[in-house]
PDB file of C-alpha atoms in Angstrom:
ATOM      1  CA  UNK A  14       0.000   0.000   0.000  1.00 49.00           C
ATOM      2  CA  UNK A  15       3.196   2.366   0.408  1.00 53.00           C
ATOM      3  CA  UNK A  16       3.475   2.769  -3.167  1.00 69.00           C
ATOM      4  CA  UNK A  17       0.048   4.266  -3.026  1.00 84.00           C
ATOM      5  CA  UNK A  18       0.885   7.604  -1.319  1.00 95.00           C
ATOM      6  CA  UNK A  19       3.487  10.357  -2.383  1.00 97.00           C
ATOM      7  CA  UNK A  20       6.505  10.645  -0.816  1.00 97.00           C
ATOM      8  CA  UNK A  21       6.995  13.385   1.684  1.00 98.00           C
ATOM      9  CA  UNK A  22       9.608  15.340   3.199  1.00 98.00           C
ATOM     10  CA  UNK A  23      12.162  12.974   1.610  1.00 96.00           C
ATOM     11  CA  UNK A  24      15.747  14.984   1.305  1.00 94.00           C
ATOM     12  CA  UNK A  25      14.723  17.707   3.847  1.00 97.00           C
ATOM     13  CA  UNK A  26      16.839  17.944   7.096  1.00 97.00           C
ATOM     14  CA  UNK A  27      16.051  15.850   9.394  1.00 97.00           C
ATOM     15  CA  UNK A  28      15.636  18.568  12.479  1.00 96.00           C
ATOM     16  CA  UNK A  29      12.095  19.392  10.055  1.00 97.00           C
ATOM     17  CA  UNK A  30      11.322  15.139   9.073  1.00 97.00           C
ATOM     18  CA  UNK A  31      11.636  14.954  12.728  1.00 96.00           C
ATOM     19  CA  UNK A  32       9.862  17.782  13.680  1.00 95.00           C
ATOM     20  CA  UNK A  33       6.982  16.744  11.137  1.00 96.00           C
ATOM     21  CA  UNK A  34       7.259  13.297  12.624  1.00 95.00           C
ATOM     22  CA  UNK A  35       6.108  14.284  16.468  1.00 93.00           C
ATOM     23  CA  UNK A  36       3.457  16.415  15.115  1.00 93.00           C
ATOM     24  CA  UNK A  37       1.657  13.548  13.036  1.00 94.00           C
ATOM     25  CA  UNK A  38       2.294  10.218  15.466  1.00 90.00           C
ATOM     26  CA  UNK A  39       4.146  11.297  18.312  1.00 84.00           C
ATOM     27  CA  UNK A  40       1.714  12.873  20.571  1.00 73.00           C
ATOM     28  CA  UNK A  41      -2.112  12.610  21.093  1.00 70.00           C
ATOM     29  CA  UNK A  42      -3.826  14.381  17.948  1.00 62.00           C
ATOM     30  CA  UNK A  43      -5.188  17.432  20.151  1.00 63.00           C
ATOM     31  CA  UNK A  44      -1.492  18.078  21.568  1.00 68.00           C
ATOM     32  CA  UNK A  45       0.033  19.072  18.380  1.00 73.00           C
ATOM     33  CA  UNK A  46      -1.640  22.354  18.031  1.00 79.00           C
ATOM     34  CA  UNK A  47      -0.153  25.139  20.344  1.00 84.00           C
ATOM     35  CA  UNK A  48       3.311  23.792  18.630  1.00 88.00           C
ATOM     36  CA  UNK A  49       1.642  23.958  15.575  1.00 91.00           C
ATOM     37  CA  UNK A  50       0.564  27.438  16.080  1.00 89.00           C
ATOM     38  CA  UNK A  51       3.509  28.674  17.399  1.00 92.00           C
ATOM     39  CA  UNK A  52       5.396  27.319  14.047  1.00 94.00           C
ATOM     40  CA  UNK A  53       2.580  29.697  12.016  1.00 95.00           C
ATOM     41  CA  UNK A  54       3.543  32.356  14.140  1.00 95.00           C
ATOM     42  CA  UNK A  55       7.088  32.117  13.683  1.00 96.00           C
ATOM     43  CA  UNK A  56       6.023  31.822   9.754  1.00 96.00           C
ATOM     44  CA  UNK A  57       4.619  34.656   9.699  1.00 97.00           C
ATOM     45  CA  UNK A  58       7.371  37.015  11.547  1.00 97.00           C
ATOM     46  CA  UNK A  59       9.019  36.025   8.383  1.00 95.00           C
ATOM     47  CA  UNK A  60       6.231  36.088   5.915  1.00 95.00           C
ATOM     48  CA  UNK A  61       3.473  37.680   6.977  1.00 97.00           C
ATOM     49  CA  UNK A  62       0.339  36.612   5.676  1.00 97.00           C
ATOM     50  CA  UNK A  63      -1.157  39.281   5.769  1.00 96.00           C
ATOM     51  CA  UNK A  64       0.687  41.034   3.536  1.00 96.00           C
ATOM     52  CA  UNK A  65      -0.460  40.278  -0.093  1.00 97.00           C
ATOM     53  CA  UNK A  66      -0.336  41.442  -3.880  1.00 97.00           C
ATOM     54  CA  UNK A  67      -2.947  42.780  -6.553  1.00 97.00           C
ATOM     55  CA  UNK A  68      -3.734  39.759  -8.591  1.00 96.00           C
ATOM     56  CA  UNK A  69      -6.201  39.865 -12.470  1.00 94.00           C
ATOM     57  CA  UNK A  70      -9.751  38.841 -11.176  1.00 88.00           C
ATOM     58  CA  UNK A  71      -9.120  38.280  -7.793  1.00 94.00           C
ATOM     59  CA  UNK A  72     -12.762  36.554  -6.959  1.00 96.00           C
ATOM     60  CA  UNK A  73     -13.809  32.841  -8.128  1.00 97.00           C
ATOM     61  CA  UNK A  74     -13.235  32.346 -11.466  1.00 95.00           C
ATOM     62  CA  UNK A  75     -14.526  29.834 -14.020  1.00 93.00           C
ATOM     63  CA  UNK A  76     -11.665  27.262 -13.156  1.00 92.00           C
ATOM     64  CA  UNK A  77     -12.648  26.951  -9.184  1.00 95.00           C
ATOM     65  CA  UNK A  78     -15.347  24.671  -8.024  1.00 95.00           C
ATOM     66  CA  UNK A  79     -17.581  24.519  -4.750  1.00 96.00           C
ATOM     67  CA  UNK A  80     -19.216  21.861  -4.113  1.00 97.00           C
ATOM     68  CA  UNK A  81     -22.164  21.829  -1.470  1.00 98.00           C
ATOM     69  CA  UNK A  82     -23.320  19.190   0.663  1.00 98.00           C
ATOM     70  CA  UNK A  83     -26.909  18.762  -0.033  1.00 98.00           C
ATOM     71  CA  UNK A  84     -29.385  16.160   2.318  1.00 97.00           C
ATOM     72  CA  UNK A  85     -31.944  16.120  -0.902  1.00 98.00           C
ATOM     73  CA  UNK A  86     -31.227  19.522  -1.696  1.00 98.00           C
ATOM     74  CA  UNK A  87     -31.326  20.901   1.633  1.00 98.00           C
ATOM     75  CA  UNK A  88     -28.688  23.152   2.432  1.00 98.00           C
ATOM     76  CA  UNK A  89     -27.457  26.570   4.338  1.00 98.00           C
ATOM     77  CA  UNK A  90     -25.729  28.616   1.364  1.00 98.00           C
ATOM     78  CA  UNK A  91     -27.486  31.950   0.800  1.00 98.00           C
ATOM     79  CA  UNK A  92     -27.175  32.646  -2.922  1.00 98.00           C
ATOM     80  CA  UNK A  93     -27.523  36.421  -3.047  1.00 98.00           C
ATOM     81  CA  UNK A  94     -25.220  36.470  -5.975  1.00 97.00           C
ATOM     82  CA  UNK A  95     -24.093  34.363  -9.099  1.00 96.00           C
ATOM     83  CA  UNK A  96     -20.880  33.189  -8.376  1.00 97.00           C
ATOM     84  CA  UNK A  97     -17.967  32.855 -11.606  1.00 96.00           C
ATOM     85  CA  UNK A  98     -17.547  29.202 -10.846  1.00 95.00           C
ATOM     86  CA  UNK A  99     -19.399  26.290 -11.098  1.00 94.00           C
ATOM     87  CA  UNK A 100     -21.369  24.737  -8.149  1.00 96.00           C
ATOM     88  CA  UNK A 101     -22.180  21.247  -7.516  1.00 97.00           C
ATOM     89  CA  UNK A 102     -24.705  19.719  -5.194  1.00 98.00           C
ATOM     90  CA  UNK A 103     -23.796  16.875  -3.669  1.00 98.00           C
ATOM     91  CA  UNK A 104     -26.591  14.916  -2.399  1.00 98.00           C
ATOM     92  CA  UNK A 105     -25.045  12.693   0.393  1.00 98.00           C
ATOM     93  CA  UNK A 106     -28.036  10.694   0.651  1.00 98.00           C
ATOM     94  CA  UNK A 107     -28.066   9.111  -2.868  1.00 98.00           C
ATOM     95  CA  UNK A 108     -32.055   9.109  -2.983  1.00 98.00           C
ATOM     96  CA  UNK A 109     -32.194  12.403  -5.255  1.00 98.00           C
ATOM     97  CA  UNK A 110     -33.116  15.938  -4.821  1.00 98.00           C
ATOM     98  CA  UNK A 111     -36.328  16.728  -3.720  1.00 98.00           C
ATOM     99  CA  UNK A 112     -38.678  18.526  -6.354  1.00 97.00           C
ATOM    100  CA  UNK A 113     -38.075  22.520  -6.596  1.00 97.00           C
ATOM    101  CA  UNK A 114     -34.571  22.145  -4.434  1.00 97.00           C
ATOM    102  CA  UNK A 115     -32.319  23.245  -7.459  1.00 98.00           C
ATOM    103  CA  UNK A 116     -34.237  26.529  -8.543  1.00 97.00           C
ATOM    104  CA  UNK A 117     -30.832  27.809  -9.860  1.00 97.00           C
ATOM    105  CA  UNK A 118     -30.033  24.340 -12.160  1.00 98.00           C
ATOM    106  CA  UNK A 119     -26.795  23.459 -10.453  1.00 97.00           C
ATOM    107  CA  UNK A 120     -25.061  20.335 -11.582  1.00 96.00           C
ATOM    108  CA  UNK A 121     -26.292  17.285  -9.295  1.00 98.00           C
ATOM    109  CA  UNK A 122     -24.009  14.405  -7.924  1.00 97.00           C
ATOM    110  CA  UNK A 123     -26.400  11.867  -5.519  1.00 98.00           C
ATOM    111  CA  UNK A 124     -24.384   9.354  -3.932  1.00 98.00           C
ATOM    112  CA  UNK A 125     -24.821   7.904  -0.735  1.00 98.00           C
ATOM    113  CA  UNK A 126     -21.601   9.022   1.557  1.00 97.00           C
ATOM    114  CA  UNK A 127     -21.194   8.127   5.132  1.00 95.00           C
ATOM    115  CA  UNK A 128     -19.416  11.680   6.529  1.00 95.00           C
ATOM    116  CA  UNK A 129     -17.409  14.525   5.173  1.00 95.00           C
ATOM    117  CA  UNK A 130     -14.367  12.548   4.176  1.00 96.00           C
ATOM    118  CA  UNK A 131     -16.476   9.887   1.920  1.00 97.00           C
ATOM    119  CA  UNK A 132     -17.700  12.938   0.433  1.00 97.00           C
ATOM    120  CA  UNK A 133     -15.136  14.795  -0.414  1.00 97.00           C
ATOM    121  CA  UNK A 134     -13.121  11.371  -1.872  1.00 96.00           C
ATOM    122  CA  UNK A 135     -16.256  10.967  -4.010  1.00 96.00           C
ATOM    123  CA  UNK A 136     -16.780  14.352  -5.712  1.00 96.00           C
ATOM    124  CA  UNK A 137     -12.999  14.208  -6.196  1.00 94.00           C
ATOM    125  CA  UNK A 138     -13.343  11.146  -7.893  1.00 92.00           C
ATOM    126  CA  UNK A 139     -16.002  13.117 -10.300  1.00 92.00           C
ATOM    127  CA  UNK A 140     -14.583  16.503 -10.099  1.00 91.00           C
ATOM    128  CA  UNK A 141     -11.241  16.850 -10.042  1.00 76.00           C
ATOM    129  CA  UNK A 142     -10.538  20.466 -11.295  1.00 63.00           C
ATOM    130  CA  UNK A 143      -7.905  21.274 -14.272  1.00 58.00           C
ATOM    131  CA  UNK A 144      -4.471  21.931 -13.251  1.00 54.00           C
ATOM    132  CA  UNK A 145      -3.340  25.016 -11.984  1.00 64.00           C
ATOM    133  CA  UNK A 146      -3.735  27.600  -9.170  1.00 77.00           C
ATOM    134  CA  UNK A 147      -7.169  27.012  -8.580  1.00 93.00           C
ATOM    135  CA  UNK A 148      -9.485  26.027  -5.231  1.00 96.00           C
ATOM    136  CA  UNK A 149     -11.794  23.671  -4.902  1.00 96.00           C
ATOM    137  CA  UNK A 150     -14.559  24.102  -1.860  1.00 97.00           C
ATOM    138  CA  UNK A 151     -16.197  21.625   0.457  1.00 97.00           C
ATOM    139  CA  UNK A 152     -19.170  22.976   1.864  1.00 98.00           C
ATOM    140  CA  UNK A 153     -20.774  21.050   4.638  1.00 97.00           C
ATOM    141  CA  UNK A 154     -24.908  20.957   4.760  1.00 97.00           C
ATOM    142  CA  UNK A 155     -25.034  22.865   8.140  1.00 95.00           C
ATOM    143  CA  UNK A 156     -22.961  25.804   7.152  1.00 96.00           C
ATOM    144  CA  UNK A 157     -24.760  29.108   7.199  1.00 96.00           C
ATOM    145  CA  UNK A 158     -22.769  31.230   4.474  1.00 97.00           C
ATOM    146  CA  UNK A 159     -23.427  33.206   1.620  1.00 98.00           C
ATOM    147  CA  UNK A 160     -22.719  32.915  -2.046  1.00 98.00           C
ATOM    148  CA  UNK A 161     -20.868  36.346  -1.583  1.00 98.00           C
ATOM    149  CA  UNK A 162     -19.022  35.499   1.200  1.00 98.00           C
ATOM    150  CA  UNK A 163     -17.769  32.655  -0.724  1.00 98.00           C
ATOM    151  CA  UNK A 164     -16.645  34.762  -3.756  1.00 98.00           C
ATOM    152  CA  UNK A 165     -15.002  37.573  -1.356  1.00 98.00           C
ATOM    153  CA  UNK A 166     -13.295  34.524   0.365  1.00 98.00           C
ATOM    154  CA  UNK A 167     -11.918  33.236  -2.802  1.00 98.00           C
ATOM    155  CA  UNK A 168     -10.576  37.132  -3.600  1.00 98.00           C
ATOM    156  CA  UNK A 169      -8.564  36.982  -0.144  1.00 98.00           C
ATOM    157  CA  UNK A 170      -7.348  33.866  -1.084  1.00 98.00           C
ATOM    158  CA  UNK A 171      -5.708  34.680  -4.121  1.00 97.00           C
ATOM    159  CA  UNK A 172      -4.459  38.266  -3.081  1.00 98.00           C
ATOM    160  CA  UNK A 173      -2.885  36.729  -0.130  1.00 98.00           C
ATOM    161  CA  UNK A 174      -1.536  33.568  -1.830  1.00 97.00           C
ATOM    162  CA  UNK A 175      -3.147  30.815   0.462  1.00 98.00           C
ATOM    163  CA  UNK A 176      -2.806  27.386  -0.315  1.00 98.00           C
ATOM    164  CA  UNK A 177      -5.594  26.535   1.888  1.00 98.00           C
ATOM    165  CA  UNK A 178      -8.660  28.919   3.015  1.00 98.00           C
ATOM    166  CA  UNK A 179     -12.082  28.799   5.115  1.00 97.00           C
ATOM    167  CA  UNK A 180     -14.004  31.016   6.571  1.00 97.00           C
ATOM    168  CA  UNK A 181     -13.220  32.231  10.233  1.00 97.00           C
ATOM    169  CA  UNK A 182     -15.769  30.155  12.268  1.00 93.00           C
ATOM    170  CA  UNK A 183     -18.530  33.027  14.183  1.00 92.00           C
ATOM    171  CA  UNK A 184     -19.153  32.840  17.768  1.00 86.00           C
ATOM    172  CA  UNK A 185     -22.523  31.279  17.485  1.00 78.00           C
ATOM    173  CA  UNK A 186     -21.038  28.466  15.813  1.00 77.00           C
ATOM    174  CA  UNK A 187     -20.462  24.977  17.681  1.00 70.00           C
ATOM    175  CA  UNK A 188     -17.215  24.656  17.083  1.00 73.00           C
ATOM    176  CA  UNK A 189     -16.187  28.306  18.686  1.00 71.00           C
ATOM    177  CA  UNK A 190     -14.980  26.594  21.942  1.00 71.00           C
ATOM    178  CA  UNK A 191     -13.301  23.608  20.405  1.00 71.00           C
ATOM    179  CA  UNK A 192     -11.688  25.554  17.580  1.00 74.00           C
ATOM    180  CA  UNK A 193     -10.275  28.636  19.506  1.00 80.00           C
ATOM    181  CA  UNK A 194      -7.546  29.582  16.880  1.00 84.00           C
ATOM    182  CA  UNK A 195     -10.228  29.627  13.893  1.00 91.00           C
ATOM    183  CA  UNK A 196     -12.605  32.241  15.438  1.00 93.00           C
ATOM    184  CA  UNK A 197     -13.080  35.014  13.965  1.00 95.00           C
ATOM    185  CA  UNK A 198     -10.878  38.093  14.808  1.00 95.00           C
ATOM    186  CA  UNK A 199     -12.567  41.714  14.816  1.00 94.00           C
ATOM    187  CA  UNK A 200     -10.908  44.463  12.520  1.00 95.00           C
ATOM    188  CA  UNK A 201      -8.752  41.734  10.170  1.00 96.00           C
ATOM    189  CA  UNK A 202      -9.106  40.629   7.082  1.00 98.00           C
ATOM    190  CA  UNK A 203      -7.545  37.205   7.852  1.00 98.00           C
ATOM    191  CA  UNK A 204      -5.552  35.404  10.057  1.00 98.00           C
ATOM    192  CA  UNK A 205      -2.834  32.265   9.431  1.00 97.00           C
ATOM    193  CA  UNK A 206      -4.222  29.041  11.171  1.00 96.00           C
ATOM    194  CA  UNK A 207      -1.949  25.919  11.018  1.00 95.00           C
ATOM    195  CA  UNK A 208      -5.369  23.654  10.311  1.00 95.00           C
ATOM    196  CA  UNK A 209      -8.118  24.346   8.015  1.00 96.00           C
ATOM    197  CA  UNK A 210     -10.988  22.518   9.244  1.00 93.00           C
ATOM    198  CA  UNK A 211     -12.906  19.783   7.334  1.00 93.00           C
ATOM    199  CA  UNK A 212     -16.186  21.531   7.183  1.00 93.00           C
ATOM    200  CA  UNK A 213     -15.577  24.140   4.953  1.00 97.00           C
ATOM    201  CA  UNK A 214     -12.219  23.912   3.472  1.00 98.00           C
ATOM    202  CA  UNK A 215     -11.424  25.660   0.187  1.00 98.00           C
ATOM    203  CA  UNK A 216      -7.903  24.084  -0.710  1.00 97.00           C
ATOM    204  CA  UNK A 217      -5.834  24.678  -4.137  1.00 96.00           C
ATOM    205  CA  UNK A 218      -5.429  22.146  -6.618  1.00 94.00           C
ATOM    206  CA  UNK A 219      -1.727  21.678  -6.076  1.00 94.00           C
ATOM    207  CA  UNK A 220      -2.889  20.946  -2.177  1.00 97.00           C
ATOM    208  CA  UNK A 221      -5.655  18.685  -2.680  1.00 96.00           C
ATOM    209  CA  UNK A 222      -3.969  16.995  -5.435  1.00 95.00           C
ATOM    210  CA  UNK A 223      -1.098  15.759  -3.112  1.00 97.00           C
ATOM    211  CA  UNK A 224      -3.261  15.095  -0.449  1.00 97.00           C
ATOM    212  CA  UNK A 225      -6.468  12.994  -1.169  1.00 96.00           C
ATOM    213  CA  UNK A 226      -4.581   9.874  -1.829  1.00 97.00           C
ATOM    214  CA  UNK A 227      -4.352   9.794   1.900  1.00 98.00           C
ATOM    215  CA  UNK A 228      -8.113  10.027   2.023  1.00 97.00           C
ATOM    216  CA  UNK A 229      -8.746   6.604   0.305  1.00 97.00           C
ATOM    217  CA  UNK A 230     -11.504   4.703   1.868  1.00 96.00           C
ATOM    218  CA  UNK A 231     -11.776   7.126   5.030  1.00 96.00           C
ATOM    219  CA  UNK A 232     -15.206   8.181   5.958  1.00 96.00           C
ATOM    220  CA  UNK A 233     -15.345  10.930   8.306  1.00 94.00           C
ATOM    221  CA  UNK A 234     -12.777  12.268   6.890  1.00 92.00           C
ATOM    222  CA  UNK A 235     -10.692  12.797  10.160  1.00 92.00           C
ATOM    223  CA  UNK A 236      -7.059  13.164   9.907  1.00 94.00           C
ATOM    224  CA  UNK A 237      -6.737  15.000   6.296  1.00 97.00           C
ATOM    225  CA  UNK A 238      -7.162  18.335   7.995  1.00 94.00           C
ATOM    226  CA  UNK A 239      -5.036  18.022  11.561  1.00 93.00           C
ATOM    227  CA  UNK A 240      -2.286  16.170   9.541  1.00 95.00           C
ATOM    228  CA  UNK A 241      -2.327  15.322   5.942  1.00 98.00           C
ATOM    229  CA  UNK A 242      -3.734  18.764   4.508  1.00 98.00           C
ATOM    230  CA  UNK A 243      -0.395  20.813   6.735  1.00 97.00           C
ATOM    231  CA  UNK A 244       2.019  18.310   6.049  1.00 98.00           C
ATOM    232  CA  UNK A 245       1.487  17.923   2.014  1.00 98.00           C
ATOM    233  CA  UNK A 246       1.324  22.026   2.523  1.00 98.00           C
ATOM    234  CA  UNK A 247       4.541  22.105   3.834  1.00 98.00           C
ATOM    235  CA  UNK A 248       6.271  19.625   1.403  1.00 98.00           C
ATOM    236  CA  UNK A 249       5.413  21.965  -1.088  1.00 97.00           C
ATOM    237  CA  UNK A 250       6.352  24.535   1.095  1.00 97.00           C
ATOM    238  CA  UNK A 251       3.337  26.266   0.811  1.00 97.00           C
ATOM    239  CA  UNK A 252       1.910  25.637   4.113  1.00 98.00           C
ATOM    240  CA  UNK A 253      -0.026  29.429   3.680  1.00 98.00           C
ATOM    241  CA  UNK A 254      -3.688  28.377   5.859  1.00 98.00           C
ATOM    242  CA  UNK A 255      -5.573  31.546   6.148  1.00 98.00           C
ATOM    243  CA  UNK A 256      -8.942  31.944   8.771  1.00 97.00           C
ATOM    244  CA  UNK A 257     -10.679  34.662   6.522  1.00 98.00           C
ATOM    245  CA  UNK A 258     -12.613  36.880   8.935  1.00 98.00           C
ATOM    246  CA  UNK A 259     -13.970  39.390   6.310  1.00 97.00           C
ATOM    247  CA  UNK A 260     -16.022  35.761   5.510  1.00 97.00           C
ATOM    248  CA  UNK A 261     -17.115  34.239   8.962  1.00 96.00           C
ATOM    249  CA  UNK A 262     -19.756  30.842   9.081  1.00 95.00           C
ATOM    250  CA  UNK A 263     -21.895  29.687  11.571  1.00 92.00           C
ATOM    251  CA  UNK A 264     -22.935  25.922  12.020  1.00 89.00           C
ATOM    252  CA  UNK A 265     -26.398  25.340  12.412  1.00 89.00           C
ATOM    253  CA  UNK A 266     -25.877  22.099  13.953  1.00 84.00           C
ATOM    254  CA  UNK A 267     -24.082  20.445  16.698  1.00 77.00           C
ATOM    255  CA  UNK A 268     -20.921  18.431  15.844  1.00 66.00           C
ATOM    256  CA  UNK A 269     -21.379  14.461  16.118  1.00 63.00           C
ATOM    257  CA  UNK A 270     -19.893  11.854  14.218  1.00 59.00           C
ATOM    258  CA  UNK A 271     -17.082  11.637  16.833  1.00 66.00           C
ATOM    259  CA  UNK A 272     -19.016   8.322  18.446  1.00 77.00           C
ATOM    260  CA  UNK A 273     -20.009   6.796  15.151  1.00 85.00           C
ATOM    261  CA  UNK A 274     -18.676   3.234  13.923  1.00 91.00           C
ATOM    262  CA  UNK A 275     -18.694   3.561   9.618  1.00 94.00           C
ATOM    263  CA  UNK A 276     -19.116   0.821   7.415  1.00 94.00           C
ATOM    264  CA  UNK A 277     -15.603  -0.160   7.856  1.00 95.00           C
ATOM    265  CA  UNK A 278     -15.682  -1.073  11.033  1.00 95.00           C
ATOM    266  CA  UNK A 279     -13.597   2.272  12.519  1.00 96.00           C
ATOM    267  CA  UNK A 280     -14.162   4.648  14.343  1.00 94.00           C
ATOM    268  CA  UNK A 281     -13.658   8.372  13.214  1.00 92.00           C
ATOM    269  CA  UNK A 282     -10.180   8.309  15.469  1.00 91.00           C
ATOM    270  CA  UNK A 283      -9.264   4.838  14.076  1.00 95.00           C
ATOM    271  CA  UNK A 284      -9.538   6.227  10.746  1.00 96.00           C
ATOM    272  CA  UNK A 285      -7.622   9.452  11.656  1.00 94.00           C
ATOM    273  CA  UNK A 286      -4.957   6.956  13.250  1.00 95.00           C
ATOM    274  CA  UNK A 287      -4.746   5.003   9.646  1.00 97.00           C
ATOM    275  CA  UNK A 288      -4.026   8.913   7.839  1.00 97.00           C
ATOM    276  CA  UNK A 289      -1.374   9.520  10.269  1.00 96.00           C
ATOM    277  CA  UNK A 290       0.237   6.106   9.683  1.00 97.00           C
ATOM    278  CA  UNK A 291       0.049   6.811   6.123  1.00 98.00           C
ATOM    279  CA  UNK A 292       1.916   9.899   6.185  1.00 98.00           C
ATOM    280  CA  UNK A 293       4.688   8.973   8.471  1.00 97.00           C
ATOM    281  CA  UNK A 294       5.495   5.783   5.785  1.00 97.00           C
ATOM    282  CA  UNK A 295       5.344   8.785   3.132  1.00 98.00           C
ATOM    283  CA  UNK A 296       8.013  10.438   5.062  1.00 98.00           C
ATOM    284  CA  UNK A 297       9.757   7.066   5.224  1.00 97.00           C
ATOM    285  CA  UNK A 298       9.498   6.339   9.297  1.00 97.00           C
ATOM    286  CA  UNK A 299       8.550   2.685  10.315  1.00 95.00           C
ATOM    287  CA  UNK A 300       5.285   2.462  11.861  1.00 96.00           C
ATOM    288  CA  UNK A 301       3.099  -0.813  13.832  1.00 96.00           C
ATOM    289  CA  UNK A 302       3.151  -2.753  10.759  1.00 97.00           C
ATOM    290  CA  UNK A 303       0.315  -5.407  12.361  1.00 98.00           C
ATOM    291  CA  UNK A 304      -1.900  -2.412  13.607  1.00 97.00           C
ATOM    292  CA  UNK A 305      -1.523  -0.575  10.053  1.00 97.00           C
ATOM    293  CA  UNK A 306      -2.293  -3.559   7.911  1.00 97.00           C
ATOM    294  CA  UNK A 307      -5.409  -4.208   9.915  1.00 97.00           C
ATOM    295  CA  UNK A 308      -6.419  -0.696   9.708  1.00 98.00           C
ATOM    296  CA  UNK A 309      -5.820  -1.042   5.826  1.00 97.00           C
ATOM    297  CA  UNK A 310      -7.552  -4.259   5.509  1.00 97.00           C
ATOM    298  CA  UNK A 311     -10.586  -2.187   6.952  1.00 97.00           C
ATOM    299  CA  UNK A 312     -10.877   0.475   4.507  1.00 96.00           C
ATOM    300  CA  UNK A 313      -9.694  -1.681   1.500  1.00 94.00           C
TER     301      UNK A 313
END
């Protein structure tokens, strides 16, 4: 299954493999983040993000995609403008849109998915955008955000030369508490996050590219954005996340597929274990060879 997966990191100095190493298997997969932050931070003294350049048709343009979760249709994107790139409604439930649920004719995939991450490997599957600097957005069915929102967010994104964008999460959103260095700041136009969450990522083609392999026949999804997403970022040293608070979404739901045993047999952090596995044989460290062939055998 190695030969599956990109290399990573291969050639780099080992102070960074090893560096790289800790954050993806060597602690628990909550303690990596006020390292991980302070890396950003020390980033960004050097680069700041913040900073960016004038750029030809900075909003979406015809080469981007979004694609929206849909539950038959059913979704929390406020279309109160056309946007330059296409749209896609993915209907997670595979049973169809309901009748008068696409008043604006948007393309229709309807597949049954499990979570976020079967989602996103599908439309890739279906989707994959041309080559090139362009995004591609995941837009879960419970986020409350606006058609505009999603064009200015795709403008930031290019001005400011992220590899990897999503909105800054609002304080009436769920994840607020849990997600601390996401939430929106007053009086910025963005901020550099180490992470961009799974819920509403909007990630370049060079990015996703690198990184889905790693997604193969994970459900929730867990594990692409805490490791694979920031570590296939910084291989091509682009690892450029930006929280855009000029754009900020709310969830209209309560997180909850922590608990929830998929098809496979895992759990969301067994699956999340599996992606981290995966990465640290891409960077060419041994791993529990019995424990990561069983986890395989699961999603295979």
């Amino acid at each position: 299954m190695t030969d599956a997966f990109p290399s990573l990191l291969r050639g780099r100095s080992d102070v960074e493999r090893q560096q790289w190493a800790r954050w993806v298997l060597g602690s628990h997969s909550d303690q990596f983040l006020p390292e991980m932050a302070a890396a950003v931070d020390q980033l960004n003294r050097q680069d700041p993000i913040e900073q960016g350049q004038p750029v030809v048709n900075p909003g979406a343009t015809p080469n981007d995609l979004v694609v929206i979760a849909t539950q038959r249709g059913r979704h929390c994107v406020v279309f109160d403008q056309p946007l330059a790139c296409p749209v896609v409604l993915f209907d997670w439930t595979g049973e169809g849109l309901e009748p008068g649920s696409n008043p604006h004719g948007f393309d229709v995939i309807s597949v049954a998915t499990e979570c976020k991450g079967h989602l996103m490997e599908e439309a890739w599957k279906r989707l994959a955008p041309t080559a090139g600097g362009h995004y591609m957005g995941f837009i879960d069915d419970d986020v409350l955000i606006s058609a505009s929102a999603i064009n200015r967010l795709l403008a930031v994104a290019r001005i400011h030369n992220l590899s990897a964008a999503q909105p800054a999460v609002s304080f009436g959103s769920s994840l607020c508490q849990e997600y601390g260095w996401l939430r929106q700041r007053a009086c910025t136009t963005l901020h550099r996050v180490p992470i961009v969450e799974i819920m509403a990522p909007f990630i370049r083609r060079d990015l996703l590219e690198l990184a889905m392999p790693f997604l193969t026949g994970v459900r929730s999804g867990y594990g692409l954005d805490r490791f694979a997403l920031p570590l296939c970022a910084a291989h091509l040293n682009a690892w450029r996340f930006g929280a855009v608070d000029l754009t900020p979404l709310t969830h209209v739901r309560v997180f909850g597929s922590l608990e929830k045993r998929f098809s496979n047999g895992l759990l969301s952090k067994e699956e999340e274990h599996l992606i981290r596995q995966r990465l640290m044989q891409s960077m060419g460290f041994e791993v529990d060879q019995a424990l990561h062939q069983q986890l395989e055998a699961a999603v295979a």
